[in-house]
Every structure is written in structure tokens, then in C-alpha cells.
Coordinates of C-alpha atoms in Angstrom, one line a residue:
M50 CA -6.9 8.3 -0.2
G51 CA -5.4 5.1 1.0
S52 CA -6.3 4.8 4.6
L53 CA -3.0 4.0 6.2
S54 CA -4.2 5.7 9.3
C55 CA -7.0 3.2 9.5
A56 CA -4.6 0.4 8.6
R57 CA -2.3 1.7 11.4
V58 CA -5.0 1.4 13.9
L59 CA -5.9 -2.2 12.9
I60 CA -2.2 -3.2 12.8
S61 CA -1.6 -1.6 16.1
L62 CA -4.4 -3.4 17.6
Q63 CA -3.5 -6.6 16.0
F64 CA -0.3 -6.7 18.0
I65 CA -2.2 -4.7 20.0
L66 CA 0.0 -1.8 19.8
I67 CA 3.6 -2.5 20.6
F68 CA 6.9 -2.2 22.6
Q69 CA 10.3 -1.6 24.4
P70 CA 12.5 -2.2 27.4
L71 CA 11.4 0.9 29.4
L72 CA 8.5 -1.4 30.3
E73 CA 10.6 -3.7 32.4
V74 CA 10.3 -1.6 35.5
R75 CA 6.8 -0.4 35.2
C76 CA 5.2 -3.5 33.7
S77 CA 7.0 -6.5 35.1
P78 CA 4.5 -6.8 37.9
I79 CA 1.7 -7.1 35.3
F80 CA 3.4 -10.0 33.5
G81 CA 4.0 -11.7 36.9
E82 CA 0.3 -11.4 37.6
L83 CA -0.6 -12.9 34.3
D84 CA 1.7 -15.8 34.9
N85 CA 0.0 -16.5 38.3
S86 CA -3.4 -16.1 36.7
I87 CA -2.5 -18.7 34.0
K88 CA -1.2 -21.1 36.5
G89 CA -4.4 -20.9 38.5
A90 CA -6.8 -21.0 35.5
S91 CA -8.1 -24.1 33.7
S92 CA -6.8 -22.5 30.4
V93 CA -4.9 -19.6 29.1
T94 CA -8.1 -18.1 27.6
N95 CA -9.9 -18.2 31.0
A96 CA -7.0 -16.1 32.5
L97 CA -7.1 -13.4 29.8
P98 CA -10.2 -11.3 30.7
A99 CA -8.9 -10.2 34.1
F100 CA -5.5 -9.6 32.5
A101 CA -7.1 -7.5 29.8
K102 CA -8.6 -5.3 32.6
K103 CA -5.3 -4.9 34.3
I104 CA -3.6 -3.9 31.0
A105 CA -6.4 -1.3 30.3
N106 CA -6.0 0.2 33.9
T107 CA -2.2 0.3 33.4
L108 CA -2.5 2.1 30.0
S109 CA -4.8 4.7 31.6
I110 CA -2.3 5.4 34.4
V111 CA 1.1 5.2 32.8
S112 CA 0.6 6.1 29.1
D113 CA 0.9 9.8 28.3
D114 CA 1.5 9.4 24.5
G115 CA -2.0 8.3 23.4
M116 CA -3.6 4.9 22.6
F117 CA -1.3 4.5 19.6
G118 CA 1.9 5.8 21.1
C119 CA 5.2 3.9 21.9
F120 CA 4.4 2.8 25.4
P121 CA 1.1 1.0 24.6
C122 CA 2.6 -0.4 21.4
I123 CA 5.5 -1.9 23.3
L124 CA 3.3 -3.2 26.1
G125 CA 1.0 -4.9 23.5
L126 CA 3.8 -6.7 21.7
K127 CA 5.4 -7.8 24.9
T128 CA 2.1 -9.0 26.1
L129 CA 1.4 -11.1 23.0
H130 CA 5.0 -12.7 23.2
F131 CA 4.4 -13.5 26.9
I132 CA 1.0 -15.1 26.3
A133 CA 2.3 -17.0 23.3
R134 CA 5.1 -18.5 25.4
S135 CA 2.6 -19.4 28.0
G136 CA 1.0 -21.9 25.6
A137 CA -1.9 -20.0 24.0
T138 CA -2.9 -20.9 20.5
E139 CA -3.1 -18.5 17.6
D140 CA -6.9 -18.5 17.8
E141 CA -6.9 -17.8 21.6
I142 CA -4.6 -14.9 21.2
A143 CA -6.7 -13.5 18.3
A144 CA -9.8 -13.9 20.5
W145 CA -8.2 -12.1 23.4
S146 CA -6.9 -9.3 21.1
S147 CA -10.4 -8.8 19.8
K148 CA -11.8 -8.4 23.3
L149 CA -9.1 -5.9 24.2
C150 CA -9.8 -3.9 21.0
V151 CA -13.4 -3.7 22.0
K152 CA -12.5 -2.8 25.6
F153 CA -10.2 0.0 24.5
G154 CA -13.0 1.4 22.3
I155 CA -10.9 1.0 19.1
S156 CA -13.9 -0.2 17.2
T157 CA -17.1 -2.4 17.3
E158 CA -17.0 -6.0 18.2
R159 CA -17.5 -7.2 14.6
V160 CA -14.8 -5.0 13.3
C161 CA -12.3 -6.0 16.0
T162 CA -13.1 -9.7 15.6
G163 CA -12.8 -9.4 11.8
L164 CA -9.5 -7.6 11.9
C165 CA -7.9 -10.0 14.3
N166 CA -9.1 -13.0 12.4
A167 CA -8.0 -11.6 9.1
M168 CA -4.5 -10.8 10.3
K169 CA -3.7 -13.5 12.7
K170 CA -1.9 -15.8 10.2
E171 CA 0.5 -13.2 8.9
V172 CA 1.2 -11.5 12.3
F173 CA 1.8 -14.8 14.3
Y174 CA 3.8 -16.4 11.6
V175 CA 6.1 -13.4 11.5
L176 CA 6.2 -13.3 15.3
S177 CA 7.1 -17.0 15.4
K178 CA 10.1 -16.5 12.9
T179 CA 11.6 -13.3 14.3
N180 CA 12.9 -12.0 17.6
L181 CA 13.0 -8.3 16.8
D182 CA 13.6 -5.6 19.3
P183 CA 10.1 -4.3 20.2
G184 CA 11.2 -0.6 19.9
Y185 CA 12.5 -1.2 16.4
T186 CA 9.1 -2.6 15.3
C187 CA 7.1 0.1 17.0
S188 CA 9.2 2.8 15.5
S189 CA 8.5 1.3 12.0
I190 CA 4.8 1.1 12.5
L191 CA 4.0 4.3 14.4
E192 CA 6.5 6.6 12.6
Q193 CA 7.9 7.6 16.0
D194 CA 11.2 7.1 17.7
C195 CA 10.3 4.2 20.1
G196 CA 14.0 3.3 20.6
G197 CA 15.3 -0.1 19.8
S198 CA 17.7 -1.3 17.1
G199 CA 18.5 -4.2 15.0
G200 CA 16.1 -4.7 12.1
P201 CA 16.6 -7.6 9.7
N202 CA 19.1 -6.9 7.0
D203 CA 18.7 -3.1 7.7
D204 CA 21.8 -2.0 5.7
W205 CA 21.6 -3.1 2.2
L206 CA 22.4 -1.6 -1.2
V207 CA 21.4 -2.4 -4.7
T208 CA 24.2 -2.6 -7.2
L209 CA 24.6 0.2 -9.6
P210 CA 26.5 -0.5 -12.9
N211 CA 30.1 0.5 -13.2
V212 CA 29.1 3.0 -15.9
T213 CA 30.0 6.7 -15.7
K214 CA 27.0 8.9 -15.0
P215 CA 26.4 11.2 -18.0
P216 CA 26.7 15.0 -17.4
V217 CA 23.4 16.5 -16.3
V218 CA 22.0 18.8 -18.8
P219 CA 19.3 21.2 -17.5
V220 CA 15.9 20.5 -19.0
Q221 CA 14.8 23.2 -21.4
P222 CA 11.1 24.2 -21.5
P223 CA 9.3 23.2 -24.7
K224 CA 9.0 25.8 -27.5
P225 CA 5.8 27.6 -27.9
G226 CA 3.4 25.6 -30.0
S227 CA 5.0 22.3 -29.2
S228 CA 2.7 19.3 -29.0
T229 CA 1.3 18.4 -25.6
L230 CA -0.2 15.4 -23.9
R231 CA -3.2 15.4 -21.6
V232 CA -2.9 12.7 -18.8
L233 CA -5.6 11.6 -16.4
H234 CA -4.3 10.4 -13.1
I235 CA -6.8 8.3 -11.0
A236 CA -5.9 7.0 -7.6
D237 CA -7.7 5.8 -4.4
V238 CA -11.1 5.2 -6.0
H239 CA -12.1 3.1 -2.9
L240 CA -15.3 2.0 -4.8
D241 CA -18.0 0.9 -2.5
P242 CA -20.7 -1.3 -4.2
L243 CA -22.7 -1.4 -0.9
Y244 CA -22.9 2.4 -0.5
T245 CA -26.4 3.2 0.6
V246 CA -28.1 6.7 0.3
G247 CA -29.7 7.7 3.6
S248 CA -27.5 5.5 5.7
E249 CA -25.5 6.7 8.8
T250 CA -22.2 8.4 8.0
D251 CA -20.8 8.1 11.5
C252 CA -21.5 4.6 12.7
G253 CA -18.5 4.0 15.0
E254 CA -16.6 1.9 12.5
F255 CA -13.9 2.6 9.9
L256 CA -16.4 2.5 7.0
C257 CA -20.0 3.6 7.3
C258 CA -22.7 4.7 4.7
R259 CA -24.0 1.2 4.1
A260 CA -27.3 -0.5 5.0
G261 CA -25.5 -2.3 7.8
S262 CA -24.5 1.0 9.2
G263 CA -28.1 1.7 10.1
K264 CA -30.5 4.4 8.9
A265 CA -29.3 7.9 9.6
T266 CA -30.5 9.3 12.9
T267 CA -30.6 12.9 11.6
S268 CA -30.9 14.5 8.2
T269 CA -27.4 15.9 8.5
S270 CA -25.8 12.5 9.2
A271 CA -27.4 10.8 6.2
A272 CA -25.2 9.6 3.3
G273 CA -26.0 11.6 0.2
K274 CA -26.7 10.6 -3.4
W275 CA -23.2 11.4 -4.6
G276 CA -21.2 10.5 -1.5
D277 CA -20.1 12.0 1.8
Y278 CA -16.8 13.3 3.1
R279 CA -17.2 11.5 6.5
K280 CA -16.7 7.8 6.9
C281 CA -17.9 6.8 3.4
D282 CA -16.2 5.5 0.3
T283 CA -17.1 6.3 -3.4
P284 CA -20.6 5.4 -4.7
L285 CA -20.6 3.6 -7.9
R286 CA -22.8 6.2 -9.6
S287 CA -20.3 9.0 -8.6
F288 CA -17.3 7.2 -10.2
E289 CA -19.3 6.4 -13.3
F290 CA -20.5 10.1 -13.7
L291 CA -16.9 11.3 -13.2
L292 CA -15.5 9.1 -15.9
E293 CA -18.4 10.0 -18.2
H294 CA -17.9 13.7 -17.7
I295 CA -14.1 13.7 -18.3
A296 CA -14.6 11.5 -21.5
K297 CA -17.0 14.0 -22.8
T298 CA -15.2 17.1 -22.0
H299 CA -11.5 16.3 -22.4
K300 CA -9.2 14.5 -24.9
I301 CA -7.1 12.1 -22.8
D302 CA -3.9 10.7 -24.3
Y303 CA -3.3 8.1 -21.5
I304 CA -4.5 7.3 -18.0
L305 CA -2.5 6.6 -14.9
W306 CA -4.4 4.4 -12.5
T307 CA -2.3 4.1 -9.3
G308 CA -4.2 1.8 -7.0
D309 CA -6.5 1.4 -3.9
D310 CA -9.7 0.4 -5.6
P311 CA -11.3 -1.7 -2.8
P312 CA -13.4 -0.1 0.0
H313 CA -12.3 0.4 3.6
D314 CA -14.2 -2.5 5.1
V315 CA -10.9 -4.1 5.9
W316 CA -12.4 -6.4 8.5
N317 CA -14.7 -8.1 6.1
Q318 CA -13.1 -8.6 2.7
T319 CA -12.4 -11.6 0.5
E320 CA -10.4 -12.3 -2.6
K321 CA -13.6 -12.5 -4.6
S322 CA -14.9 -9.0 -3.4
H323 CA -11.5 -7.5 -4.1
L324 CA -11.3 -8.8 -7.6
M325 CA -14.8 -7.8 -8.3
V326 CA -14.1 -4.1 -7.5
I327 CA -10.8 -4.1 -9.5
D328 CA -12.6 -5.7 -12.5
K329 CA -15.4 -3.1 -12.2
V330 CA -13.0 -0.1 -12.2
S331 CA -11.1 -1.6 -15.2
E332 CA -14.5 -2.2 -17.0
L333 CA -15.6 1.4 -16.5
L334 CA -12.3 2.8 -17.7
Q335 CA -12.5 0.6 -20.9
L336 CA -16.1 1.6 -21.4
H337 CA -15.6 5.4 -21.2
F338 CA -12.1 5.4 -22.7
P339 CA -12.2 2.5 -25.1
S340 CA -9.1 3.7 -27.2
T341 CA -7.1 5.2 -24.4
P342 CA -4.1 3.3 -22.8
V343 CA -4.2 2.8 -19.1
Y344 CA -1.1 2.3 -17.1
S345 CA -1.7 0.8 -13.6
A346 CA 0.1 0.5 -10.3
I347 CA -1.1 -1.5 -7.3
G348 CA -2.1 0.0 -4.0
N349 CA -1.8 -1.2 -0.4
H350 CA -5.6 -1.8 -0.2
E351 CA -5.4 -4.5 -2.9
G352 CA -3.9 -6.9 -0.4
I353 CA -5.9 -9.2 1.9
P354 CA -5.7 -8.3 4.7
V355 CA -4.9 -4.7 3.9
N356 CA -1.1 -4.0 3.6
S357 CA -0.4 -7.7 3.4
F358 CA 1.9 -8.6 0.5
S359 CA 4.0 -11.7 1.1
P360 CA 7.5 -11.8 -0.6
P361 CA 8.5 -14.9 -2.6
Y362 CA 10.2 -16.4 0.5
A363 CA 6.8 -16.5 2.3
S364 CA 4.7 -17.7 -0.6
H365 CA 4.4 -21.1 0.9
V366 CA 2.5 -19.5 3.8
D367 CA 0.5 -16.9 1.9
S368 CA 0.9 -16.7 -1.8
M369 CA 0.0 -13.6 -3.8
D370 CA -0.7 -15.6 -7.0
W371 CA -4.5 -15.0 -6.7
L372 CA -3.9 -11.2 -7.0
Y373 CA -1.0 -11.0 -9.4
Q374 CA -2.5 -13.4 -11.8
A375 CA -5.7 -11.5 -11.8
L376 CA -3.9 -8.2 -12.4
N377 CA -2.1 -9.7 -15.3
R378 CA -5.3 -10.6 -16.9
T379 CA -6.8 -7.2 -16.3
W380 CA -3.7 -5.0 -17.1
M381 CA -2.7 -6.9 -20.2
R382 CA -5.4 -5.3 -22.2
W383 CA -3.3 -2.2 -22.2
L384 CA 0.3 -3.5 -21.9
Q385 CA 2.7 -5.4 -24.1
P386 CA 3.5 -9.2 -23.6
T387 CA 6.9 -8.3 -22.4
A388 CA 5.4 -7.1 -19.2
I389 CA 3.8 -10.4 -18.2
P390 CA 6.7 -12.0 -16.3
T391 CA 7.2 -9.1 -13.9
V392 CA 3.4 -8.5 -13.4
I393 CA 2.9 -12.2 -12.5
K394 CA 6.0 -12.1 -10.3
G395 CA 5.1 -8.9 -8.3
A396 CA 2.8 -6.5 -10.1
F397 CA 5.6 -4.3 -11.5
Y398 CA 6.6 -3.7 -15.1
S399 CA 8.1 -1.5 -17.9
V400 CA 6.1 -0.5 -20.9
S401 CA 6.9 1.6 -24.1
V402 CA 4.4 4.4 -24.5
F403 CA 5.9 6.1 -27.5
P404 CA 9.2 5.8 -29.2
G405 CA 11.8 7.0 -26.8
F406 CA 9.4 7.1 -23.8
R407 CA 8.6 4.4 -21.3
I408 CA 6.6 4.1 -18.1
I409 CA 7.9 2.0 -15.2
S410 CA 5.2 0.9 -12.7
L411 CA 6.6 -0.2 -9.2
N412 CA 4.8 -2.2 -6.5
M413 CA 5.4 0.0 -3.5
N414 CA 3.9 -2.5 -1.0
Y415 CA 7.4 -3.9 -0.6
C416 CA 8.6 -0.7 1.0
N417 CA 5.3 -0.4 3.1
N418 CA 6.2 -0.3 6.8
L419 CA 2.8 -1.9 7.6
N420 CA 3.5 -4.9 5.5
W421 CA 4.5 -7.3 8.4
W422 CA 6.1 -9.8 6.0
L423 CA 9.0 -7.4 5.6
L424 CA 9.9 -7.8 9.2
L425 CA 11.4 -11.2 8.1
N426 CA 13.7 -9.5 5.6
T427 CA 13.5 -6.1 4.1
T428 CA 16.2 -6.5 1.5
D429 CA 14.7 -5.7 -2.0
P430 CA 12.1 -8.5 -1.5
L431 CA 11.2 -9.0 -5.2
G432 CA 14.6 -7.9 -6.6
Q433 CA 12.5 -5.0 -7.9
L434 CA 14.9 -2.2 -7.3
Q435 CA 17.8 -4.2 -8.9
W436 CA 15.4 -4.7 -11.9
L437 CA 14.7 -1.0 -11.9
V438 CA 18.4 -0.2 -12.2
E439 CA 18.6 -2.5 -15.2
E440 CA 15.6 -0.9 -16.9
L441 CA 17.0 2.6 -16.3
Q442 CA 20.4 1.7 -17.6
D443 CA 18.8 0.2 -20.7
A444 CA 16.8 3.4 -21.2
E445 CA 20.0 5.5 -20.7
D446 CA 21.8 3.5 -23.2
K447 CA 19.1 4.0 -25.8
G448 CA 18.5 7.6 -25.0
H449 CA 14.9 7.0 -23.7
K450 CA 13.1 9.0 -21.1
V451 CA 11.2 7.4 -18.2
H452 CA 8.3 8.2 -16.0
I453 CA 7.9 6.1 -12.7
I454 CA 4.5 5.5 -11.2
G455 CA 3.5 3.8 -8.0
H456 CA 1.2 4.2 -4.9
I457 CA 3.2 4.9 -1.7
P458 CA 5.8 7.6 -2.4
P459 CA 9.4 6.8 -1.6
G460 CA 10.6 9.1 1.2
N461 CA 7.2 9.1 2.8
N462 CA 6.9 8.0 6.4
D463 CA 5.0 4.9 5.2
C464 CA 7.9 3.7 3.1
M465 CA 10.8 1.9 4.9
K466 CA 13.9 4.2 5.1
M467 CA 16.4 1.8 3.5
W468 CA 14.1 1.2 0.6
S469 CA 13.6 4.9 0.1
F470 CA 17.4 5.4 0.5
N471 CA 18.1 2.9 -2.3
Y472 CA 15.3 4.3 -4.5
Y473 CA 16.8 7.8 -4.3
R474 CA 20.3 6.5 -5.0
I475 CA 18.9 5.0 -8.2
V476 CA 16.9 8.2 -9.3
N477 CA 19.9 10.4 -8.5
R478 CA 22.2 8.2 -10.7
Y479 CA 19.7 8.2 -13.6
E480 CA 18.3 11.8 -13.2
S481 CA 18.8 12.6 -16.8
T482 CA 16.7 9.6 -17.7
V483 CA 13.9 9.8 -15.1
R484 CA 11.8 12.8 -16.1
G485 CA 8.8 12.3 -13.9
Q486 CA 7.6 10.4 -10.8
F487 CA 3.8 10.0 -10.1
F488 CA 2.6 8.4 -6.8
E489 CA -0.6 8.4 -4.8
I490 CA -2.5 11.7 -5.2
G491 CA -3.8 11.7 -1.6
R492 CA -0.3 11.9 0.1
A493 CA 1.8 15.0 0.5
S494 CA 4.7 15.6 -2.0
C495 CA 3.6 12.6 -4.0
R496 CA 4.1 14.1 -7.4
E497 CA 7.7 14.9 -8.3
R498 CA 9.1 16.0 -11.5
V499 CA 12.9 15.9 -12.1

């Protein structure tokens, strides 16, 4: 399962938890104290440790909604803005954020440092280009009502063609003896090449069960041969055995592979390590199902850092070419050349599976409320939804049926409301064409059939 809970922790700490104007009364003395500390210190960094202690004490006194509630979230964002205006550099703020992360017991020092360093470019670039109401941002991240209003381009609609919607005819069940298809749906593999049998399963970090997690202190806390349900990801041998068993015991007509291949060591990842895992999963699928088509979708863990997928308007800061070009090379062994332009543009595509039936794969990271780039502009960042309309209209005109696949389900709390609203407008309009929707298996209500 895609660890958006884990991601929410790291995003919350990166800002370090965020927002809103009810802080003005309770917290203005704290910011005044920081201002005085900065004036009397040799540098902003030297003033931060004492301020961090004050923040921690304040949270323990006034926050009754938990470490990741609205109040600490708002406080954290206001704090970062305040410090940034005081002249601190990006590296200084990241270093301070890491110390506060450790002090609050969010994770270990190496995890906190790695997360803050990994996310500082994205977060501080977005902060420098926006002036969002803190309550709005916290509401998006925490899936709570933290107040605030005024998101960027919050009210937008894709254009639906001026074509009359065909009458909806109830779908009839197939006749007895009709031909059937057997489909294998794989998601959230989270393959861990460094999984180590006998290592500690509860090491105090987001991901354990590695040599670096230490040897298990008891027999019950040891990582087993085939994996563990605690803080472990999937051992290579388990995934290989799974595919081998399915290939031997089932006749699969095609495979849906809907993302989240990399492990959860989100504080210590590189482009090279990500691509190695994606290539390994692809290699194993091809090995065990050499003649079976595979239709893929991208997950939120394919980004570096996790959840980070810059839109075209931010490509000069953080381009996604390294990932989308690699996915094009990997996916094209199963797709048609017509899919290349949109895969390279944003890892989405349409493909004909059989005459009269096509699959459309969407990149759901552009509705992900933990993708900070979207705070710059949420309006259909890739033009993907408008493209979806055109694909579905073409399918309707030709009498084709469509299945849609992706990772984060629209309508889920992790998907921005306006994106979901537009998606459901589209699906409602083309309900006679869209016959199935398949998203991440690990989330509630993620498989929908229309």
C-alpha cells in the first residue's frame, strides 16, 4: 500500500506541520521572542535551538489535536515563513527543521535530516512563489478543516464537447458460456532489495527490516524469510515466488500494474535506486509472463522525493524527464507507439487492448494533495483531463468501451477535490463508454465498475 500516511508525516514535518490565524493571539509572543533572539544572535541559525524548545513547549501546552493536527501545522508554516523573512537560507531552515523533527520524536536524526534535505528545494521554491492562506494549505495536507480559503485557481472546469449524451442503456450480464478474461492486478509492490532476514522489524524509522536496522533484539521482532507485516517492505524472493506461482497456476490474459514499486526509505532515495527497482519489477513480469500484455500506471512513490511530480510550468526547477523517459523505455515493450508522446509528457496514455476495447492510464499524482507543486496552480496541470475527454469522445464515436486505471482513486481524500469533481463530471458524461475503473488496491473503494 502506498504509504501516504508516512508521506504525510514527512511533508508535515517538512513544513513542519502547518497553519492559520487563530495563532495570532496565542503565538504572537513566540514570534516576538524569535525576533529578539535573532537580533541578539550572531546568525539566524544560532537563534533557532532556543526557539525550537519554545515551539515544542508551546505545542505541548496549547495543542489538543495531536502532533499532526491543524494547530501545529499552522504554527509550523507560520514559523518557516517568519524565519525565512528574517534572512535564513534554505539550508539553515532545513537544518533547523531537522532538529525540530528529532526533538518532537517524529523519527531518527538520519531520517529527519534526509527528509528535510530531500524536500527543501520543492518546498521552499513553492513557498517563495506563493502566499497561500495557511489554513487552506493545512486543510489540503491533513484532510481536516483547518479553515482558510483562497487556493490557486480553485474553481476550474474542463470543457466537455457540445455533443448530446447518448441514452444510458443498462448493462446486461453476459450470457452463460460467454468467453471470459482473467486479469492480474498488481499494485504497491514496494520491493526492497535490501531486505534482511533476522533484522529488526521495529527500528523507530519508517522502514526497517534491513541490515542498517540492526539485528533483532528478540525472536519475535525478527524479520522473517518471506517478509513481515510490521515496518517492512517486500523481499525480492517473495515477489518472485508470487509471480512464479501465479504463472504456473493461472492463465492470465493481461496484467494491470498500478504503481508504487520503490521501498519506503523515502529519506535516502536516488533516481538510480528508483529506476533499478522499476526495471527489476518489469524484468520479473516479463520473465514470468513473457507473452502477456502489461498495462501500467505510475504511483506516488515513483517520485523523488515521494509525492513530488513537477508540472511542465516548473520543469526548469525540477524536471520529471528522468522518470518519464525511463518509463517510456520500460512500458513501450507492451504499448503501441501512439502512446509515446503522452508517456513522455506525463506518464499517461491510451492503448487498444482488443478491437472495440481500450485502456486509459492516468497519472494521478497531479491530483495528489501531497504534491506541493500543485500549490502553484492546480488547474489540470498536464492538460490530462482535457485529453481524457477527447479520448472518451473518440471512443464513444467509435462505439468502443474503456477501462481507466491509475494509482490514487479520484474522490479519495488524497486527491484534490476540484480534480476529483472534474473527473466525475467526465465519467458521468461518458458513463456508457467507461465500463471499469481500477485504482490502487490498498485504498478503500478503489475499484469501481460502472
